[in-house]
Coordinates of C-alpha atoms in Angstrom, one line a residue:
X278 CA -19.4 -13.2 -90.2
X279 CA -17.9 -15.8 -88.4
X280 CA -14.6 -15.2 -86.4
X281 CA -12.6 -17.3 -89.1
X282 CA -13.7 -15.2 -92.1
X283 CA -13.0 -12.0 -89.7
X284 CA -9.6 -13.3 -88.9
X285 CA -8.7 -15.2 -91.8
X286 CA -7.6 -18.0 -89.8
X287 CA -9.5 -21.2 -87.9
X288 CA -9.9 -20.5 -84.2
X289 CA -11.6 -21.6 -81.5
X290 CA -14.6 -19.4 -81.7
X291 CA -15.1 -19.6 -77.9
X292 CA -11.3 -19.1 -77.2
X293 CA -12.5 -15.4 -79.7
X294 CA -15.4 -14.6 -77.6
X295 CA -13.2 -14.3 -74.4
X296 CA -12.2 -11.2 -73.4
X297 CA -8.5 -11.2 -73.0
X298 CA -6.8 -10.7 -69.6
X299 CA -6.7 -6.7 -69.2
X300 CA -3.9 -5.7 -66.6
X301 CA -4.9 -2.8 -64.4
X302 CA -5.3 0.9 -66.1
X303 CA -1.9 2.5 -65.9
X304 CA -1.6 5.8 -63.0
X305 CA -0.9 9.2 -64.3
X306 CA 2.8 10.3 -64.1
X307 CA 1.9 12.0 -60.5
X308 CA -1.2 9.7 -59.3
X309 CA -1.2 6.4 -57.2
X310 CA -1.9 3.4 -59.2
X311 CA -4.7 1.5 -57.0
X312 CA -6.1 -1.1 -59.6
X313 CA -3.7 -4.3 -59.5
X314 CA -3.5 -5.1 -56.0
X315 CA 0.5 -4.9 -55.7
X316 CA 2.2 -4.3 -52.9
X317 CA 3.3 -0.4 -53.1
X318 CA 6.7 -0.9 -51.1
X319 CA 9.5 -1.2 -53.2
X320 CA 11.8 -4.7 -52.9
X321 CA 14.2 -4.7 -50.5
X322 CA 17.8 -4.8 -51.0
X323 CA 18.3 -8.1 -50.6
X324 CA 16.0 -9.3 -52.9
X325 CA 17.3 -6.8 -55.6
X326 CA 21.0 -7.6 -54.9
X327 CA 20.1 -11.8 -55.3
X328 CA 18.4 -11.4 -58.7
X329 CA 21.1 -9.0 -60.2
X330 CA 23.0 -12.1 -59.4
X331 CA 21.4 -13.8 -62.0
X332 CA 21.5 -11.4 -64.6
X333 CA 25.4 -12.9 -65.9
X334 CA 23.8 -16.2 -66.8
X335 CA 20.6 -14.9 -69.0
X336 CA 22.0 -17.3 -71.7
X337 CA 21.1 -20.2 -69.9
X338 CA 17.9 -22.1 -69.4
X339 CA 16.9 -21.0 -65.7
X340 CA 16.9 -24.0 -62.9
X341 CA 13.1 -24.2 -63.2
X342 CA 12.6 -27.5 -60.9
X343 CA 13.5 -25.0 -58.3
X344 CA 14.5 -27.7 -56.0
X345 CA 16.3 -25.1 -53.5
X346 CA 12.7 -23.0 -52.8
X347 CA 10.7 -26.6 -53.2
X348 CA 12.8 -28.0 -50.0
X349 CA 12.6 -24.4 -48.1
X350 CA 9.1 -24.3 -48.4
X351 CA 8.2 -27.9 -47.8
X352 CA 10.3 -27.8 -44.4
X353 CA 8.5 -25.0 -43.7
X354 CA 4.9 -26.6 -44.6
X355 CA 6.1 -30.0 -42.8
X356 CA 5.6 -31.9 -46.4
X357 CA 7.6 -33.3 -49.1
X358 CA 9.5 -31.5 -51.5
X359 CA 7.4 -33.5 -54.0
X360 CA 4.3 -32.4 -52.4
X361 CA 5.7 -28.4 -53.6
X362 CA 5.2 -27.3 -57.3
X363 CA 6.4 -23.8 -58.5
X364 CA 4.4 -21.7 -61.2
X365 CA 4.6 -18.3 -62.5
X366 CA 2.4 -17.3 -60.0
X367 CA -0.5 -18.9 -58.6
X368 CA -2.3 -18.1 -61.9
X369 CA -0.1 -20.3 -63.8
X370 CA -1.1 -22.7 -61.2
X371 CA -4.8 -22.6 -61.8
X372 CA -4.3 -23.1 -65.4
X373 CA -2.5 -25.9 -65.6
X374 CA -4.5 -27.5 -62.4
X375 CA -7.8 -27.3 -64.3
X376 CA -6.3 -28.7 -68.0
X377 CA -5.1 -31.5 -66.1
X378 CA -8.7 -32.2 -64.8
X379 CA -10.8 -31.4 -67.4
X380 CA -11.9 -30.8 -70.5
X381 CA -14.3 -30.9 -73.4
X382 CA -18.2 -31.6 -71.7
X383 CA -15.7 -30.8 -67.9
X384 CA -17.3 -28.6 -65.7
X385 CA -15.8 -26.2 -63.1
X386 CA -17.4 -24.9 -59.9
X387 CA -16.4 -21.5 -59.3
X388 CA -17.9 -18.4 -57.1
X389 CA -18.4 -15.1 -59.1
X390 CA -17.7 -13.0 -58.9
X391 CA -14.2 -13.6 -58.5
X392 CA -10.7 -13.5 -59.8
X393 CA -11.5 -12.6 -63.3
X394 CA -8.8 -15.3 -65.0
X395 CA -11.3 -18.0 -63.9
X396 CA -13.6 -17.5 -67.1
X397 CA -10.7 -17.5 -69.4
X398 CA -8.8 -20.5 -67.8
X399 CA -12.0 -22.7 -67.9
X400 CA -12.6 -22.2 -71.3
X401 CA -9.0 -22.8 -72.2
X402 CA -9.2 -26.2 -70.8
X403 CA -12.2 -26.9 -73.3
X404 CA -14.5 -26.9 -70.0
X405 CA -17.6 -25.2 -68.8
X406 CA -17.8 -22.7 -66.2
X407 CA -20.4 -23.1 -63.5
X408 CA -20.2 -19.7 -61.5
X409 CA -22.2 -19.9 -58.6
X410 CA -23.3 -16.4 -57.0
X411 CA -21.6 -14.6 -53.8
X412 CA -24.1 -14.0 -50.8
X413 CA -25.0 -10.4 -50.7
X414 CA -21.9 -9.7 -48.6
X415 CA -19.8 -11.0 -51.2
X416 CA -18.4 -14.2 -49.2
X417 CA -18.8 -17.4 -51.0
X418 CA -21.9 -19.5 -51.0
X419 CA -20.1 -22.9 -50.4
X420 CA -23.7 -24.5 -50.2
X421 CA -24.9 -23.3 -53.3
X422 CA -21.6 -24.1 -54.6
X423 CA -21.6 -27.8 -53.2
X424 CA -25.1 -27.9 -55.0
X425 CA -24.0 -27.5 -58.4
X426 CA -21.7 -30.2 -58.6
X427 CA -22.6 -32.6 -60.6
X428 CA -21.2 -35.8 -62.1
X429 CA -19.7 -33.6 -64.8
X430 CA -17.9 -31.4 -62.5
X431 CA -14.0 -32.0 -62.7
X432 CA -12.9 -29.0 -60.4
X433 CA -14.6 -26.9 -57.6
X434 CA -12.5 -23.8 -57.1
X435 CA -12.5 -21.3 -53.5
X436 CA -11.0 -18.3 -53.4
X437 CA -9.9 -16.8 -49.7
X438 CA -9.6 -14.1 -49.4
X439 CA -12.1 -13.2 -52.4
X440 CA -10.8 -11.4 -55.1
X441 CA -11.8 -8.6 -55.4
X442 CA -14.6 -8.6 -52.6
X443 CA -12.1 -9.2 -49.9
X444 CA -14.1 -11.8 -48.1
X445 CA -12.7 -14.7 -46.5
X446 CA -14.1 -18.4 -46.2
X447 CA -13.9 -19.5 -42.4
X448 CA -12.5 -22.6 -41.4
X449 CA -16.0 -23.6 -40.4
X450 CA -17.5 -22.8 -43.6
X451 CA -14.9 -24.8 -45.5
X452 CA -14.8 -27.9 -43.3
X453 CA -18.8 -28.1 -44.0
X454 CA -18.1 -27.5 -48.0
X455 CA -15.7 -30.0 -48.2
X456 CA -18.1 -33.1 -46.2
X457 CA -20.3 -32.4 -49.0
X458 CA -17.8 -32.7 -52.2
X459 CA -16.8 -36.2 -53.2
X460 CA -13.4 -37.1 -52.3
X461 CA -12.5 -37.3 -55.7
X462 CA -13.4 -33.7 -56.9
X463 CA -9.8 -31.8 -57.0
X464 CA -10.6 -28.6 -55.1
X465 CA -8.5 -25.8 -55.5
X466 CA -7.9 -23.6 -52.8
X467 CA -6.8 -20.1 -53.8
X468 CA -5.0 -18.2 -51.2
X469 CA -3.3 -15.8 -53.0
X470 CA -3.6 -13.1 -50.5
X471 CA -2.9 -15.7 -47.4
X472 CA -0.4 -13.2 -45.5
X473 CA -3.0 -10.1 -45.1
X474 CA -5.5 -12.1 -43.5
X475 CA -6.0 -11.3 -39.5
X476 CA -9.2 -12.7 -39.1
X477 CA -8.7 -15.9 -37.0
X478 CA -11.2 -17.4 -38.1
X479 CA -10.6 -17.8 -41.9
X480 CA -9.4 -21.1 -43.5
X481 CA -5.6 -22.3 -43.5
X482 CA -5.4 -24.4 -46.0
X483 CA -2.1 -26.2 -45.8
X484 CA -2.4 -27.8 -42.5
X485 CA -5.6 -29.2 -43.9
X486 CA -4.1 -31.1 -46.7
X487 CA -3.5 -34.4 -44.3
X488 CA -7.2 -34.6 -43.8
X489 CA -8.4 -34.0 -47.6
X490 CA -6.5 -35.8 -50.4
X491 CA -8.1 -33.9 -53.1
X492 CA -7.0 -30.2 -52.0
X493 CA -4.5 -28.3 -53.4
X494 CA -3.7 -25.1 -51.6
X495 CA -1.9 -22.3 -54.0
X496 CA 0.2 -19.4 -53.6
X497 CA 2.0 -16.3 -55.0
X498 CA 5.0 -14.9 -53.6
X499 CA 3.4 -11.6 -55.8
X500 CA 1.5 -9.7 -53.0
X501 CA 2.6 -10.0 -49.8
X502 CA 6.3 -10.7 -50.6
X503 CA 6.4 -7.7 -53.5
X504 CA 7.5 -9.8 -56.3
X505 CA 4.8 -9.5 -59.0
X506 CA 7.1 -8.4 -61.4
X507 CA 8.7 -11.7 -61.7
X508 CA 5.7 -13.8 -61.7
X509 CA 6.2 -16.8 -58.8
X510 CA 4.0 -19.0 -57.0
X511 CA 3.7 -22.0 -55.7
X512 CA 1.2 -25.3 -54.6
X513 CA 0.8 -27.3 -52.1
X514 CA -0.7 -31.1 -52.3
X515 CA -0.4 -34.3 -53.0
X516 CA 2.3 -35.7 -54.8
X517 CA 0.4 -37.4 -58.2
X518 CA -2.4 -34.5 -58.7
X519 CA 0.7 -31.8 -58.2
X520 CA 2.6 -34.3 -60.9
X521 CA -0.2 -33.8 -63.1
X522 CA 0.0 -30.0 -62.8
X523 CA 3.7 -30.8 -64.0
X524 CA 2.9 -32.4 -66.8
X525 CA 0.3 -29.4 -68.3
X526 CA 3.1 -26.8 -67.4
X527 CA 4.8 -24.8 -69.8
X528 CA 8.3 -25.9 -69.7
X529 CA 11.0 -23.8 -67.7
X530 CA 8.7 -20.8 -67.1
X531 CA 9.8 -20.4 -63.5
X532 CA 13.1 -18.1 -63.9
X533 CA 16.3 -17.9 -61.8
X534 CA 15.9 -14.4 -61.1
X535 CA 12.3 -15.4 -59.7
X536 CA 13.4 -18.6 -57.4
X537 CA 16.2 -16.7 -56.1
X538 CA 13.9 -13.6 -55.3
X539 CA 11.7 -15.7 -53.0
X540 CA 14.3 -17.7 -51.6
X541 CA 15.9 -14.3 -50.9
X542 CA 12.5 -12.7 -49.2
X543 CA 11.6 -15.8 -47.1
X544 CA 15.3 -14.8 -45.6
X545 CA 13.8 -11.1 -45.5
X546 CA 10.4 -12.7 -44.1
X547 CA 10.3 -10.5 -40.9
X548 CA 10.7 -7.5 -42.0
X549 CA 8.5 -7.9 -45.4
X550 CA 6.0 -9.4 -42.7
X551 CA 5.8 -6.0 -40.9
X552 CA 4.9 -4.2 -44.0
X553 CA 2.0 -6.9 -44.6
X554 CA 1.1 -5.8 -41.4
X555 CA 1.2 -1.9 -42.0
X556 CA -0.4 -2.9 -45.2
X557 CA -3.3 -4.6 -43.4
X558 CA -3.3 -1.6 -40.8
X559 CA -3.8 0.8 -43.6
X560 CA -6.7 -1.2 -45.4
X561 CA -9.0 -1.7 -41.7
X562 CA -8.8 1.7 -41.5
X563 CA -9.5 3.0 -44.8
X564 CA -12.5 0.5 -44.6
X565 CA -14.0 2.1 -41.3
X566 CA -13.3 5.4 -43.2
X567 CA -15.4 3.9 -45.8
X568 CA -18.2 2.9 -43.6
X569 CA -18.2 5.7 -42.2
X570 CA -18.6 8.0 -44.7
X571 CA -22.0 5.5 -45.7
X572 CA -20.6 2.8 -48.2
X573 CA -20.9 -0.5 -47.6
X574 CA -18.4 -2.3 -47.6
X575 CA -17.9 -6.1 -46.7
X576 CA -15.0 -7.4 -44.4
X577 CA -11.4 -6.6 -45.9
X578 CA -8.9 -9.5 -45.7
X579 CA -7.3 -8.9 -48.7
X580 CA -4.8 -5.5 -49.5
X581 CA -7.9 -4.1 -51.3
X582 CA -11.4 -3.0 -50.7
X583 CA -14.5 -3.5 -52.8
X584 CA -16.9 -0.7 -53.2
X585 CA -20.8 -1.9 -54.8
X586 CA -21.0 1.0 -57.1
X587 CA -23.5 -1.0 -59.2
X588 CA -24.7 1.0 -62.7
X589 CA -22.7 4.0 -61.2
X590 CA -19.5 1.7 -61.9
X591 CA -18.0 3.2 -65.3
X592 CA -18.9 7.6 -63.9
X593 CA -17.1 6.2 -60.6
X594 CA -14.2 4.9 -62.2
X595 CA -13.7 8.3 -64.3
X596 CA -14.1 9.8 -60.8
X597 CA -11.2 8.3 -59.5
X598 CA -8.9 8.6 -62.5
X599 CA -9.6 12.5 -63.1
X600 CA -8.8 12.4 -59.2
X601 CA -4.8 10.8 -60.4
X602 CA -6.6 7.6 -58.6
X603 CA -6.5 4.0 -61.0
X604 CA -8.8 1.5 -59.5
X605 CA -10.1 -1.5 -60.8
X606 CA -13.6 -1.5 -62.5
X607 CA -16.0 -4.1 -62.9
X608 CA -19.2 -2.6 -64.6
X609 CA -21.5 -3.0 -63.7
X610 CA -20.9 -4.7 -60.0
X611 CA -18.4 -2.3 -58.4
X612 CA -14.9 -1.4 -57.8
X613 CA -11.7 -2.6 -56.5
X614 CA -9.3 -0.5 -54.7
X615 CA -5.9 -1.8 -53.7
X616 CA -3.9 -0.3 -50.3
X617 CA -1.3 1.7 -51.9
X618 CA 0.9 4.5 -50.1
X619 CA -0.1 6.8 -47.4
X620 CA -0.1 9.2 -49.2
X621 CA -3.1 7.7 -51.6
X622 CA -5.7 7.6 -48.9
X623 CA -6.6 11.0 -48.2
X624 CA -7.2 11.8 -51.8
X625 CA -9.0 8.2 -52.2
X626 CA -11.2 9.3 -49.6
X627 CA -11.8 13.0 -50.9
X628 CA -13.5 10.8 -54.2
X629 CA -15.3 8.1 -51.9
X630 CA -16.9 11.0 -49.9
X631 CA -18.3 12.9 -53.3
X632 CA -19.1 9.6 -54.6
X633 CA -21.3 8.2 -51.6
X634 CA -23.5 11.6 -51.6
X635 CA -24.5 11.3 -55.5
X636 CA -25.7 7.6 -54.9
X637 CA -29.0 6.7 -54.4
X638 CA -30.4 6.6 -50.9
X639 CA -31.8 3.2 -51.8
X640 CA -28.5 2.0 -53.8
X641 CA -26.8 -1.6 -52.9
X642 CA -23.6 0.1 -52.4
X643 CA -24.9 2.7 -49.3
X644 CA -25.3 1.4 -45.8
X645 CA -28.6 1.1 -44.5
X646 CA -29.9 3.2 -41.6

């Protein structure tokens, strides 16, 4: 039976076949939600106050162009206002750029496993996904990604730190990759977790824009700035390319609450970055403890860690949930665990300790030796 017979209306079969994006599992009332890479700290009072001031104008459309926020970001990054574009989260921006560049018969190359929204965004645009497997350490195989580029390729996506494995692309790796990419092929550098990176070797996309006219860098206020509920991100890149994304955007999708919260967060950035530093410290301590337990954990540079639980992923996911912890399972590959409240770490390590002891000695998620 076709999807048309089942649903009663004519829909694109490739869309019907794509699983809808799934949010992280809610945590028990007395548990910890470690499934959505959210910032565990509550919003700052100054941010809440700025958002509250917008509530009296809910009957009005938002200032979705966000000239004040774009000006602030342009000044920060040394670009023009036209080279900054706002969106309702970096995933919305990804959708706009992919739709602007790729359609039926075109291909979009990206690493896999990576951000789970990539396949759906490509399918919705009508294009074809070309998924390039990550290296054994969870990092991008950029040489293989360059090899995968054909005359049909319209977009290449690079995610650093990679979600969900947490590995970075180094500046040297990215430079070598861009040397192989055609100069008219759009490259989207997804840096949603940029602020959590502590490795000096990591690529920093925005200073490279003057060198690569086909590069667009994506960032967000959802993670480090703690504005996940308000959905606001931004892109920096060539004016003409950003104009194409603006044409592909849903009109008026950036709300005033999100815009003023982002501005207030920039004003309070010193305090927010102290929180980010603390999260990174917990992340590193958590990874060290997991390595000590015997897990093979990739170098973590986001606000999460990755466990390659393989065929035991569903079982491990249930064990976490039974202990009051929600994590993000990607069967049959592994589990992504967000860095949450300090109080969650001890409970988390109790579960992971039990799990790793029950894994076969030759399991890929276990350290050798």
